[in-house]
Amino acid sequence: MDADTLFAFTTTFTTTAEAITAADPTTTSAATSLFTAATATATSLTHTATAVATVIANSSATSIRPAPILNYASTVQWSSVDAAYIFMAITVLMTIATVRNLIYSAKSKHTKMIYMYLLFWCIFRVAAFAVRGYILTDDRGQDFTLYKWASIISSVGFMPLAEVLAFCTLEGTALAYGFTNKTRSRFDLFVKALFATFGTTVTAFAIDFTCNKPFGSNPKDYPIDIVLREIGFNGLLLITIYTLFGSIRNMVAVVPHAKVPAIFVSRFRVMMIVVCFQSILMLVKLVYTTYRNWNPFQLRDEGVWYILSIAPEYVFVLFYLNHGFLKVYDDIERFTLDSDEDEDHVKSKDVVDAQHT
């Protein structure tokens, strides 16, 4: 019953009461009492109907109000625009240094390959921080597509550094133990196959979970993603542990096996110390990442991420901005080739002298 209906009802009731009073004066007192009660009841109902109508109108206005758009970057606690662009600028400088070393300094196939892996890392990190800084500006964090790509690139961008560790350790082992080219090629192919497997599974997990699962989901709720993630990250973790102990073993084995020329032993050991330290940095990152994988709602602060995940990568790359450490591989290879040429020359000369004799 709305307010207009109640008003009509009150008017009708009043007219009826007045007619009754005029017809029989003896009923005046009773009619007056009845009229007063009816009027009070009608007024109360009118106020109630008005209040209900107001509530319904306000509810309708609220229901059609547009819902706020989710800012994905803020929700996952991305906040510092300055930090993103600072790291992007640092990475650009590292990219320039890497390209310079690749073109002008690297001489052997091994060192050129190392700089190629480092260049891939630079490209991934420049792209990741560029997109991260962009979506943290204004309300661009509401663009889920940009958020997805920034998240995916950030998740997989570190993997070239793990490859650098593995190949530096493997090359050190080959030099320290005097592997033949055939044996070295087999180990090289084996390591590449491992990285192809682990890298593919990590990338598949990052893409599937970020693009195909509801935002804010827990990876532990999806068995396939758990399998992909554990194969990839545990594989990289095992390779990093191997590089840690493998570099230590190379430092110890270089003297007894005497396969590395004595003039390069000290520099070779320094290079293995660098690899050992870089392995520790990579372990810090991987342990933090593994913890976050199993506890996605802990240690989410952006500052913690920069300290435990990003800083180790940049300290890692600092050792390769100058060609000094890697140069030992070039020098050993050049020395070995020169020695082989001299030996072949001596043998040829002996053959010629024997023929003349």
PDB file of C-alpha atoms in Angstrom, residues 46-331:
ATOM      1  CA  THR A  46       1.614   6.778   5.530  1.00  0.00           C
ATOM      2  CA  HIS A  47       4.958   7.481   7.224  1.00  0.00           C
ATOM      3  CA  THR A  48       5.865   3.778   7.087  1.00  0.00           C
ATOM      4  CA  ALA A  49       5.057   3.536   3.392  1.00  0.00           C
ATOM      5  CA  THR A  50       7.092   6.658   2.686  1.00  0.00           C
ATOM      6  CA  ALA A  51      10.100   5.243   4.549  1.00  0.00           C
ATOM      7  CA  VAL A  52       9.836   1.914   2.705  1.00  0.00           C
ATOM      8  CA  ALA A  53       9.621   3.678  -0.631  1.00  0.00           C
ATOM      9  CA  THR A  54      12.735   5.718   0.241  1.00  0.00           C
ATOM     10  CA  VAL A  55      14.676   2.608   1.178  1.00  0.00           C
ATOM     11  CA  ILE A  56      13.658   0.876  -2.061  1.00  0.00           C
ATOM     12  CA  ALA A  57      14.677   3.894  -4.113  1.00  0.00           C
ATOM     13  CA  ASN A  58      18.081   4.106  -2.414  1.00  0.00           C
ATOM     14  CA  SER A  59      18.582   0.356  -2.845  1.00  0.00           C
ATOM     15  CA  SER A  60      17.841   0.614  -6.556  1.00  0.00           C
ATOM     16  CA  ALA A  61      20.283   3.487  -6.946  1.00  0.00           C
ATOM     17  CA  THR A  62      22.991   1.511  -5.141  1.00  0.00           C
ATOM     18  CA  SER A  63      22.426  -1.645  -7.171  1.00  0.00           C
ATOM     19  CA  ILE A  64      23.032   0.129 -10.477  1.00  0.00           C
ATOM     20  CA  ARG A  65      26.198   1.878  -9.271  1.00  0.00           C
ATOM     21  CA  PRO A  66      29.240   0.484 -11.231  1.00  0.00           C
ATOM     22  CA  ALA A  67      31.571  -1.765  -9.241  1.00  0.00           C
ATOM     23  CA  PRO A  68      35.158  -0.528  -8.759  1.00  0.00           C
ATOM     24  CA  ILE A  69      37.751  -1.945 -11.208  1.00  0.00           C
ATOM     25  CA  LEU A  70      40.419  -4.144  -9.613  1.00  0.00           C
ATOM     26  CA  ASN A  71      43.992  -2.869  -9.772  1.00  0.00           C
ATOM     27  CA  TYR A  72      45.947  -6.102 -10.188  1.00  0.00           C
ATOM     28  CA  ALA A  73      49.373  -4.551  -9.609  1.00  0.00           C
ATOM     29  CA  SER A  74      48.338  -2.992  -6.292  1.00  0.00           C
ATOM     30  CA  THR A  75      46.602  -6.173  -5.187  1.00  0.00           C
ATOM     31  CA  VAL A  76      49.845  -8.182  -5.447  1.00  0.00           C
ATOM     32  CA  GLN A  77      51.674  -5.328  -3.674  1.00  0.00           C
ATOM     33  CA  TRP A  78      53.587  -3.879  -6.610  1.00  0.00           C
ATOM     34  CA  SER A  79      54.050  -0.276  -5.613  1.00  0.00           C
ATOM     35  CA  SER A  80      57.381   1.393  -6.477  1.00  0.00           C
ATOM     36  CA  VAL A  81      57.455   3.033  -9.898  1.00  0.00           C
ATOM     37  CA  ASP A  82      60.877   4.546  -9.185  1.00  0.00           C
ATOM     38  CA  ALA A  83      62.447   1.186  -8.316  1.00  0.00           C
ATOM     39  CA  ALA A  84      61.132  -0.378 -11.522  1.00  0.00           C
ATOM     40  CA  TYR A  85      62.557   2.336 -13.757  1.00  0.00           C
ATOM     41  CA  ILE A  86      65.855   2.490 -11.837  1.00  0.00           C
ATOM     42  CA  PHE A  87      66.427  -1.239 -12.317  1.00  0.00           C
ATOM     43  CA  MET A  88      65.427  -0.915 -15.954  1.00  0.00           C
ATOM     44  CA  ALA A  89      68.043   1.829 -16.446  1.00  0.00           C
ATOM     45  CA  ILE A  90      70.702  -0.258 -14.672  1.00  0.00           C
ATOM     46  CA  THR A  91      69.882  -3.209 -16.904  1.00  0.00           C
ATOM     47  CA  VAL A  92      70.192  -1.060 -20.029  1.00  0.00           C
ATOM     48  CA  LEU A  93      73.733  -0.116 -18.949  1.00  0.00           C
ATOM     49  CA  MET A  94      74.510  -3.777 -18.285  1.00  0.00           C
ATOM     50  CA  THR A  95      73.182  -4.629 -21.743  1.00  0.00           C
ATOM     51  CA  ILE A  96      75.574  -2.144 -23.347  1.00  0.00           C
ATOM     52  CA  ALA A  97      78.507  -3.623 -21.423  1.00  0.00           C
ATOM     53  CA  THR A  98      77.479  -7.162 -22.370  1.00  0.00           C
ATOM     54  CA  VAL A  99      77.195  -6.334 -26.066  1.00  0.00           C
ATOM     55  CA  ARG A 100      80.613  -4.640 -25.956  1.00  0.00           C
ATOM     56  CA  ASN A 101      82.203  -7.685 -24.355  1.00  0.00           C
ATOM     57  CA  LEU A 102      80.496 -10.020 -26.817  1.00  0.00           C
ATOM     58  CA  ILE A 103      81.732  -8.084 -29.842  1.00  0.00           C
ATOM     59  CA  TYR A 104      85.169  -6.888 -28.780  1.00  0.00           C
ATOM     60  CA  SER A 105      86.406  -9.056 -25.897  1.00  0.00           C
ATOM     61  CA  ALA A 106      85.137 -12.635 -26.195  1.00  0.00           C
ATOM     62  CA  LYS A 107      87.449 -14.821 -28.289  1.00  0.00           C
ATOM     63  CA  SER A 108      86.460 -18.410 -27.594  1.00  0.00           C
ATOM     64  CA  LYS A 109      83.198 -20.149 -28.337  1.00  0.00           C
ATOM     65  CA  HIS A 110      82.599 -20.629 -24.619  1.00  0.00           C
ATOM     66  CA  THR A 111      82.879 -16.966 -23.606  1.00  0.00           C
ATOM     67  CA  LYS A 112      80.776 -15.851 -26.568  1.00  0.00           C
ATOM     68  CA  MET A 113      78.064 -18.281 -25.486  1.00  0.00           C
ATOM     69  CA  ILE A 114      78.194 -16.927 -21.934  1.00  0.00           C
ATOM     70  CA  TYR A 115      77.664 -13.368 -23.145  1.00  0.00           C
ATOM     71  CA  MET A 116      74.774 -14.516 -25.324  1.00  0.00           C
ATOM     72  CA  TYR A 117      73.043 -15.995 -22.274  1.00  0.00           C
ATOM     73  CA  LEU A 118      73.708 -12.793 -20.337  1.00  0.00           C
ATOM     74  CA  LEU A 119      72.253 -10.782 -23.203  1.00  0.00           C
ATOM     75  CA  PHE A 120      69.051 -12.825 -23.048  1.00  0.00           C
ATOM     76  CA  TRP A 121      68.852 -12.100 -19.323  1.00  0.00           C
ATOM     77  CA  CYS A 122      69.274  -8.369 -20.004  1.00  0.00           C
ATOM     78  CA  ILE A 123      66.478  -8.389 -22.572  1.00  0.00           C
ATOM     79  CA  PHE A 124      64.107 -10.201 -20.208  1.00  0.00           C
ATOM     80  CA  ARG A 125      64.826  -7.839 -17.326  1.00  0.00           C
ATOM     81  CA  VAL A 126      64.572  -4.634 -19.380  1.00  0.00           C
ATOM     82  CA  ALA A 127      61.198  -5.767 -20.712  1.00  0.00           C
ATOM     83  CA  ALA A 128      59.948  -6.878 -17.289  1.00  0.00           C
ATOM     84  CA  PHE A 129      60.844  -3.650 -15.495  1.00  0.00           C
ATOM     85  CA  ALA A 130      59.646  -1.458 -18.357  1.00  0.00           C
ATOM     86  CA  VAL A 131      56.196  -3.049 -18.267  1.00  0.00           C
ATOM     87  CA  ARG A 132      56.206  -3.072 -14.457  1.00  0.00           C
ATOM     88  CA  GLY A 133      56.952   0.652 -14.292  1.00  0.00           C
ATOM     89  CA  TYR A 134      54.361   1.399 -16.954  1.00  0.00           C
ATOM     90  CA  ILE A 135      51.476  -0.400 -15.241  1.00  0.00           C
ATOM     91  CA  LEU A 136      52.355   1.173 -11.874  1.00  0.00           C
ATOM     92  CA  THR A 137      51.792   4.613 -13.410  1.00  0.00           C
ATOM     93  CA  ASP A 138      48.258   6.021 -12.958  1.00  0.00           C
ATOM     94  CA  ASP A 139      45.601   3.271 -13.127  1.00  0.00           C
ATOM     95  CA  ARG A 140      47.264   1.057 -15.727  1.00  0.00           C
ATOM     96  CA  GLY A 141      47.484  -1.737 -13.156  1.00  0.00           C
ATOM     97  CA  GLN A 142      43.841  -2.411 -14.016  1.00  0.00           C
ATOM     98  CA  ASP A 143      44.948  -3.804 -17.382  1.00  0.00           C
ATOM     99  CA  PHE A 144      45.088  -7.540 -16.747  1.00  0.00           C
ATOM    100  CA  THR A 145      46.904  -8.288 -20.009  1.00  0.00           C
ATOM    101  CA  LEU A 146      49.828  -6.026 -19.089  1.00  0.00           C
ATOM    102  CA  TYR A 147      49.915  -7.486 -15.597  1.00  0.00           C
ATOM    103  CA  LYS A 148      50.035 -11.047 -16.956  1.00  0.00           C
ATOM    104  CA  TRP A 149      52.982 -10.394 -19.247  1.00  0.00           C
ATOM    105  CA  ALA A 150      54.914  -8.480 -16.602  1.00  0.00           C
ATOM    106  CA  SER A 151      54.392 -11.360 -14.170  1.00  0.00           C
ATOM    107  CA  ILE A 152      55.369 -14.068 -16.675  1.00  0.00           C
ATOM    108  CA  ILE A 153      58.535 -12.315 -17.873  1.00  0.00           C
ATOM    109  CA  SER A 154      59.581 -11.639 -14.276  1.00  0.00           C
ATOM    110  CA  SER A 155      59.077 -15.305 -13.400  1.00  0.00           C
ATOM    111  CA  VAL A 156      61.206 -16.794 -16.190  1.00  0.00           C
ATOM    112  CA  GLY A 157      63.764 -14.031 -16.762  1.00  0.00           C
ATOM    113  CA  PHE A 158      66.365 -15.411 -14.352  1.00  0.00           C
ATOM    114  CA  MET A 159      66.918 -18.751 -16.120  1.00  0.00           C
ATOM    115  CA  PRO A 160      69.769 -17.641 -18.443  1.00  0.00           C
ATOM    116  CA  LEU A 161      71.872 -16.999 -15.326  1.00  0.00           C
ATOM    117  CA  ALA A 162      71.464 -20.615 -14.227  1.00  0.00           C
ATOM    118  CA  GLU A 163      72.716 -21.661 -17.661  1.00  0.00           C
ATOM    119  CA  VAL A 164      75.741 -19.389 -17.270  1.00  0.00           C
ATOM    120  CA  LEU A 165      76.571 -21.128 -13.989  1.00  0.00           C
ATOM    121  CA  ALA A 166      76.248 -24.580 -15.480  1.00  0.00           C
ATOM    122  CA  PHE A 167      78.381 -23.909 -18.549  1.00  0.00           C
ATOM    123  CA  CYS A 168      81.109 -22.104 -16.607  1.00  0.00           C
ATOM    124  CA  THR A 169      81.329 -25.036 -14.210  1.00  0.00           C
ATOM    125  CA  LEU A 170      81.260 -27.573 -17.031  1.00  0.00           C
ATOM    126  CA  GLU A 171      83.996 -25.730 -18.939  1.00  0.00           C
ATOM    127  CA  GLY A 172      86.064 -25.579 -15.756  1.00  0.00           C
ATOM    128  CA  THR A 173      85.635 -29.333 -15.269  1.00  0.00           C
ATOM    129  CA  ALA A 174      86.631 -29.994 -18.874  1.00  0.00           C
ATOM    130  CA  LEU A 175      89.798 -27.902 -18.461  1.00  0.00           C
ATOM    131  CA  ALA A 176      90.719 -29.264 -15.026  1.00  0.00           C
ATOM    132  CA  TYR A 177      90.322 -32.915 -16.044  1.00  0.00           C
ATOM    133  CA  GLY A 178      91.450 -32.577 -19.636  1.00  0.00           C
ATOM    134  CA  PHE A 179      88.275 -33.730 -21.371  1.00  0.00           C
ATOM    135  CA  THR A 180      88.499 -34.442 -25.065  1.00  0.00           C
ATOM    136  CA  ASN A 181      86.390 -32.391 -27.445  1.00  0.00           C
ATOM    137  CA  LYS A 182      84.055 -35.337 -27.923  1.00  0.00           C
ATOM    138  CA  THR A 183      83.478 -35.781 -24.192  1.00  0.00           C
ATOM    139  CA  ARG A 184      83.024 -32.046 -23.726  1.00  0.00           C
ATOM    140  CA  SER A 185      80.414 -31.947 -26.513  1.00  0.00           C
ATOM    141  CA  ARG A 186      78.471 -34.782 -24.913  1.00  0.00           C
ATOM    142  CA  PHE A 187      78.342 -33.045 -21.548  1.00  0.00           C
ATOM    143  CA  ASP A 188      77.402 -29.795 -23.252  1.00  0.00           C
ATOM    144  CA  LEU A 189      74.520 -31.474 -25.060  1.00  0.00           C
ATOM    145  CA  PHE A 190      73.380 -33.145 -21.835  1.00  0.00           C
ATOM    146  CA  VAL A 191      73.275 -29.829 -19.943  1.00  0.00           C
ATOM    147  CA  LYS A 192      71.363 -28.152 -22.772  1.00  0.00           C
ATOM    148  CA  ALA A 193      68.799 -30.967 -22.720  1.00  0.00           C
ATOM    149  CA  LEU A 194      68.340 -30.519 -18.974  1.00  0.00           C
ATOM    150  CA  PHE A 195      67.805 -26.796 -19.349  1.00  0.00           C
ATOM    151  CA  ALA A 196      65.386 -27.318 -22.212  1.00  0.00           C
ATOM    152  CA  THR A 197      63.326 -29.592 -19.943  1.00  0.00           C
ATOM    153  CA  PHE A 198      63.445 -27.481 -16.792  1.00  0.00           C
ATOM    154  CA  GLY A 199      63.061 -24.184 -18.616  1.00  0.00           C
ATOM    155  CA  THR A 200      60.049 -25.437 -20.552  1.00  0.00           C
ATOM    156  CA  THR A 201      58.282 -26.676 -17.426  1.00  0.00           C
ATOM    157  CA  VAL A 202      58.908 -23.429 -15.518  1.00  0.00           C
ATOM    158  CA  THR A 203      57.638 -21.381 -18.457  1.00  0.00           C
ATOM    159  CA  ALA A 204      54.604 -23.630 -18.894  1.00  0.00           C
ATOM    160  CA  PHE A 205      53.746 -23.255 -15.210  1.00  0.00           C
ATOM    161  CA  ALA A 206      54.110 -19.462 -15.309  1.00  0.00           C
ATOM    162  CA  ILE A 207      51.950 -19.085 -18.426  1.00  0.00           C
ATOM    163  CA  ASP A 208      49.259 -21.581 -17.437  1.00  0.00           C
ATOM    164  CA  PHE A 209      48.845 -20.366 -13.865  1.00  0.00           C
ATOM    165  CA  THR A 210      48.913 -16.670 -14.749  1.00  0.00           C
ATOM    166  CA  CYS A 211      46.711 -16.800 -17.847  1.00  0.00           C
ATOM    167  CA  ASN A 212      44.334 -19.723 -17.254  1.00  0.00           C
ATOM    168  CA  LYS A 213      43.676 -19.711 -13.522  1.00  0.00           C
ATOM    169  CA  PRO A 214      41.517 -17.193 -11.594  1.00  0.00           C
ATOM    170  CA  PHE A 215      43.430 -14.204 -10.267  1.00  0.00           C
ATOM    171  CA  GLY A 216      44.460 -14.741  -6.649  1.00  0.00           C
ATOM    172  CA  SER A 217      44.348 -18.538  -6.857  1.00  0.00           C
ATOM    173  CA  ASN A 218      46.660 -20.788  -4.870  1.00  0.00           C
ATOM    174  CA  PRO A 219      48.913 -22.937  -7.117  1.00  0.00           C
ATOM    175  CA  LYS A 220      48.548 -25.809  -4.658  1.00  0.00           C
ATOM    176  CA  ASP A 221      44.947 -26.207  -5.802  1.00  0.00           C
ATOM    177  CA  TYR A 222      46.032 -27.286  -9.293  1.00  0.00           C
ATOM    178  CA  PRO A 223      47.977 -30.603  -9.469  1.00  0.00           C
ATOM    179  CA  ILE A 224      49.241 -30.100 -13.024  1.00  0.00           C
ATOM    180  CA  ASP A 225      50.728 -26.719 -12.157  1.00  0.00           C
ATOM    181  CA  ILE A 226      52.360 -28.212  -9.077  1.00  0.00           C
ATOM    182  CA  VAL A 227      53.990 -30.943 -11.192  1.00  0.00           C
ATOM    183  CA  LEU A 228      55.281 -28.436 -13.770  1.00  0.00           C
ATOM    184  CA  ARG A 229      56.545 -26.069 -11.101  1.00  0.00           C
ATOM    185  CA  GLU A 230      58.301 -28.710  -9.029  1.00  0.00           C
ATOM    186  CA  ILE A 231      60.024 -30.324 -12.012  1.00  0.00           C
ATOM    187  CA  GLY A 232      61.282 -26.966 -13.255  1.00  0.00           C
ATOM    188  CA  PHE A 233      62.356 -25.261 -10.053  1.00  0.00           C
ATOM    189  CA  ASN A 234      63.733 -28.377  -8.356  1.00  0.00           C
ATOM    190  CA  GLY A 235      65.707 -29.165 -11.505  1.00  0.00           C
ATOM    191  CA  LEU A 236      67.239 -25.700 -11.546  1.00  0.00           C
ATOM    192  CA  LEU A 237      67.908 -25.994  -7.828  1.00  0.00           C
ATOM    193  CA  LEU A 238      69.787 -29.276  -8.325  1.00  0.00           C
ATOM    194  CA  ILE A 239      71.847 -27.778 -11.165  1.00  0.00           C
ATOM    195  CA  THR A 240      72.780 -24.839  -8.944  1.00  0.00           C
ATOM    196  CA  ILE A 241      73.855 -27.180  -6.150  1.00  0.00           C
ATOM    197  CA  TYR A 242      75.962 -29.057  -8.704  1.00  0.00           C
ATOM    198  CA  THR A 243      77.663 -25.820  -9.813  1.00  0.00           C
ATOM    199  CA  LEU A 244      78.430 -24.949  -6.201  1.00  0.00           C
ATOM    200  CA  PHE A 245      80.197 -28.211  -5.423  1.00  0.00           C
ATOM    201  CA  GLY A 246      81.497 -28.637  -8.962  1.00  0.00           C
ATOM    202  CA  SER A 247      83.348 -25.321  -8.835  1.00  0.00           C
ATOM    203  CA  ILE A 248      84.915 -26.300  -5.501  1.00  0.00           C
ATOM    204  CA  ARG A 249      85.955 -29.647  -6.952  1.00  0.00           C
ATOM    205  CA  ASN A 250      87.514 -27.914  -9.958  1.00  0.00           C
ATOM    206  CA  MET A 251      89.591 -25.676  -7.676  1.00  0.00           C
ATOM    207  CA  VAL A 252      90.948 -28.717  -5.881  1.00  0.00           C
ATOM    208  CA  ALA A 253      91.493 -30.881  -8.976  1.00  0.00           C
ATOM    209  CA  VAL A 254      93.275 -28.327 -11.168  1.00  0.00           C
ATOM    210  CA  VAL A 255      96.733 -28.885  -9.621  1.00  0.00           C
ATOM    211  CA  PRO A 256      96.863 -32.711  -9.268  1.00  0.00           C
ATOM    212  CA  HIS A 257      95.645 -33.309 -12.804  1.00  0.00           C
ATOM    213  CA  ALA A 258      97.957 -30.645 -14.227  1.00  0.00           C
ATOM    214  CA  LYS A 259      95.804 -30.154 -17.318  1.00  0.00           C
ATOM    215  CA  VAL A 260      95.678 -26.375 -16.970  1.00  0.00           C
ATOM    216  CA  PRO A 261      98.982 -24.619 -17.726  1.00  0.00           C
ATOM    217  CA  ALA A 262     100.663 -23.513 -14.504  1.00  0.00           C
ATOM    218  CA  ILE A 263     100.624 -19.831 -15.464  1.00  0.00           C
ATOM    219  CA  PHE A 264      96.811 -19.899 -15.521  1.00  0.00           C
ATOM    220  CA  VAL A 265      96.117 -21.953 -12.385  1.00  0.00           C
ATOM    221  CA  SER A 266      95.649 -18.953 -10.083  1.00  0.00           C
ATOM    222  CA  ARG A 267      93.292 -17.173 -12.460  1.00  0.00           C
ATOM    223  CA  PHE A 268      91.410 -20.409 -13.060  1.00  0.00           C
ATOM    224  CA  ARG A 269      90.861 -20.813  -9.335  1.00  0.00           C
ATOM    225  CA  VAL A 270      89.665 -17.223  -9.020  1.00  0.00           C
ATOM    226  CA  MET A 271      87.136 -17.924 -11.761  1.00  0.00           C
ATOM    227  CA  MET A 272      85.898 -20.980  -9.886  1.00  0.00           C
ATOM    228  CA  ILE A 273      85.590 -18.901  -6.695  1.00  0.00           C
ATOM    229  CA  VAL A 274      83.412 -16.474  -8.641  1.00  0.00           C
ATOM    230  CA  VAL A 275      81.238 -19.348  -9.865  1.00  0.00           C
ATOM    231  CA  CYS A 276      80.976 -20.685  -6.320  1.00  0.00           C
ATOM    232  CA  PHE A 277      79.837 -17.291  -4.997  1.00  0.00           C
ATOM    233  CA  GLN A 278      77.371 -16.892  -7.866  1.00  0.00           C
ATOM    234  CA  SER A 279      75.956 -20.321  -7.058  1.00  0.00           C
ATOM    235  CA  ILE A 280      75.247 -19.156  -3.517  1.00  0.00           C
ATOM    236  CA  LEU A 281      73.495 -16.051  -4.881  1.00  0.00           C
ATOM    237  CA  MET A 282      71.362 -18.211  -7.150  1.00  0.00           C
ATOM    238  CA  LEU A 283      70.517 -20.552  -4.276  1.00  0.00           C
ATOM    239  CA  VAL A 284      69.263 -17.575  -2.234  1.00  0.00           C
ATOM    240  CA  LYS A 285      66.970 -16.598  -5.080  1.00  0.00           C
ATOM    241  CA  LEU A 286      65.715 -20.129  -5.737  1.00  0.00           C
ATOM    242  CA  VAL A 287      65.079 -20.873  -2.047  1.00  0.00           C
ATOM    243  CA  TYR A 288      63.096 -17.635  -1.726  1.00  0.00           C
ATOM    244  CA  THR A 289      61.149 -18.422  -4.909  1.00  0.00           C
ATOM    245  CA  THR A 290      60.424 -21.977  -3.751  1.00  0.00           C
ATOM    246  CA  TYR A 291      59.190 -20.698  -0.389  1.00  0.00           C
ATOM    247  CA  ARG A 292      56.914 -18.195  -2.118  1.00  0.00           C
ATOM    248  CA  ASN A 293      55.617 -20.922  -4.418  1.00  0.00           C
ATOM    249  CA  TRP A 294      54.455 -22.967  -1.440  1.00  0.00           C
ATOM    250  CA  ASN A 295      53.396 -19.953   0.644  1.00  0.00           C
ATOM    251  CA  PRO A 296      51.999 -17.459  -1.886  1.00  0.00           C
ATOM    252  CA  PHE A 297      50.517 -15.163   0.746  1.00  0.00           C
ATOM    253  CA  GLN A 298      53.721 -14.724   2.758  1.00  0.00           C
ATOM    254  CA  LEU A 299      56.771 -12.512   2.119  1.00  0.00           C
ATOM    255  CA  ARG A 300      54.738 -10.582  -0.471  1.00  0.00           C
ATOM    256  CA  ASP A 301      56.301  -7.210   0.336  1.00  0.00           C
ATOM    257  CA  GLU A 302      57.923  -5.692  -2.737  1.00  0.00           C
ATOM    258  CA  GLY A 303      61.042  -4.704  -0.805  1.00  0.00           C
ATOM    259  CA  VAL A 304      61.651  -8.309   0.233  1.00  0.00           C
ATOM    260  CA  TRP A 305      61.276  -9.378  -3.407  1.00  0.00           C
ATOM    261  CA  TYR A 306      63.884  -6.866  -4.554  1.00  0.00           C
ATOM    262  CA  ILE A 307      66.334  -7.916  -1.826  1.00  0.00           C
ATOM    263  CA  LEU A 308      66.026 -11.718  -2.015  1.00  0.00           C
ATOM    264  CA  SER A 309      65.086 -12.267  -5.643  1.00  0.00           C
ATOM    265  CA  ILE A 310      66.322  -9.387  -7.812  1.00  0.00           C
ATOM    266  CA  ALA A 311      69.460  -8.151  -6.008  1.00  0.00           C
ATOM    267  CA  PRO A 312      71.217 -11.575  -6.251  1.00  0.00           C
ATOM    268  CA  GLU A 313      70.775 -11.519 -10.032  1.00  0.00           C
ATOM    269  CA  TYR A 314      72.350  -8.094 -10.416  1.00  0.00           C
ATOM    270  CA  VAL A 315      75.268  -8.900  -8.129  1.00  0.00           C
ATOM    271  CA  PHE A 316      75.713 -12.077 -10.209  1.00  0.00           C
ATOM    272  CA  VAL A 317      75.975 -10.122 -13.477  1.00  0.00           C
ATOM    273  CA  LEU A 318      78.396  -7.545 -12.030  1.00  0.00           C
ATOM    274  CA  PHE A 319      81.233 -10.077 -12.364  1.00  0.00           C
ATOM    275  CA  TYR A 320      80.767 -10.160 -16.149  1.00  0.00           C
ATOM    276  CA  LEU A 321      80.584  -6.449 -16.916  1.00  0.00           C
ATOM    277  CA  ASN A 322      84.327  -6.641 -17.415  1.00  0.00           C
ATOM    278  CA  HIS A 323      85.916  -9.471 -19.380  1.00  0.00           C
ATOM    279  CA  GLY A 324      88.633  -9.996 -16.769  1.00  0.00           C
ATOM    280  CA  PHE A 325      87.269 -13.135 -15.106  1.00  0.00           C
ATOM    281  CA  LEU A 326      86.064 -14.930 -18.224  1.00  0.00           C
ATOM    282  CA  LYS A 327      89.241 -14.041 -20.093  1.00  0.00           C
ATOM    283  CA  VAL A 328      91.038 -16.972 -18.461  1.00  0.00           C
ATOM    284  CA  TYR A 329      89.013 -19.363 -20.647  1.00  0.00           C
ATOM    285  CA  ASP A 330      90.101 -17.496 -23.791  1.00  0.00           C
ATOM    286  CA  ASP A 331      93.742 -17.424 -22.712  1.00  0.00           C
TER     287      ASP A 331
END
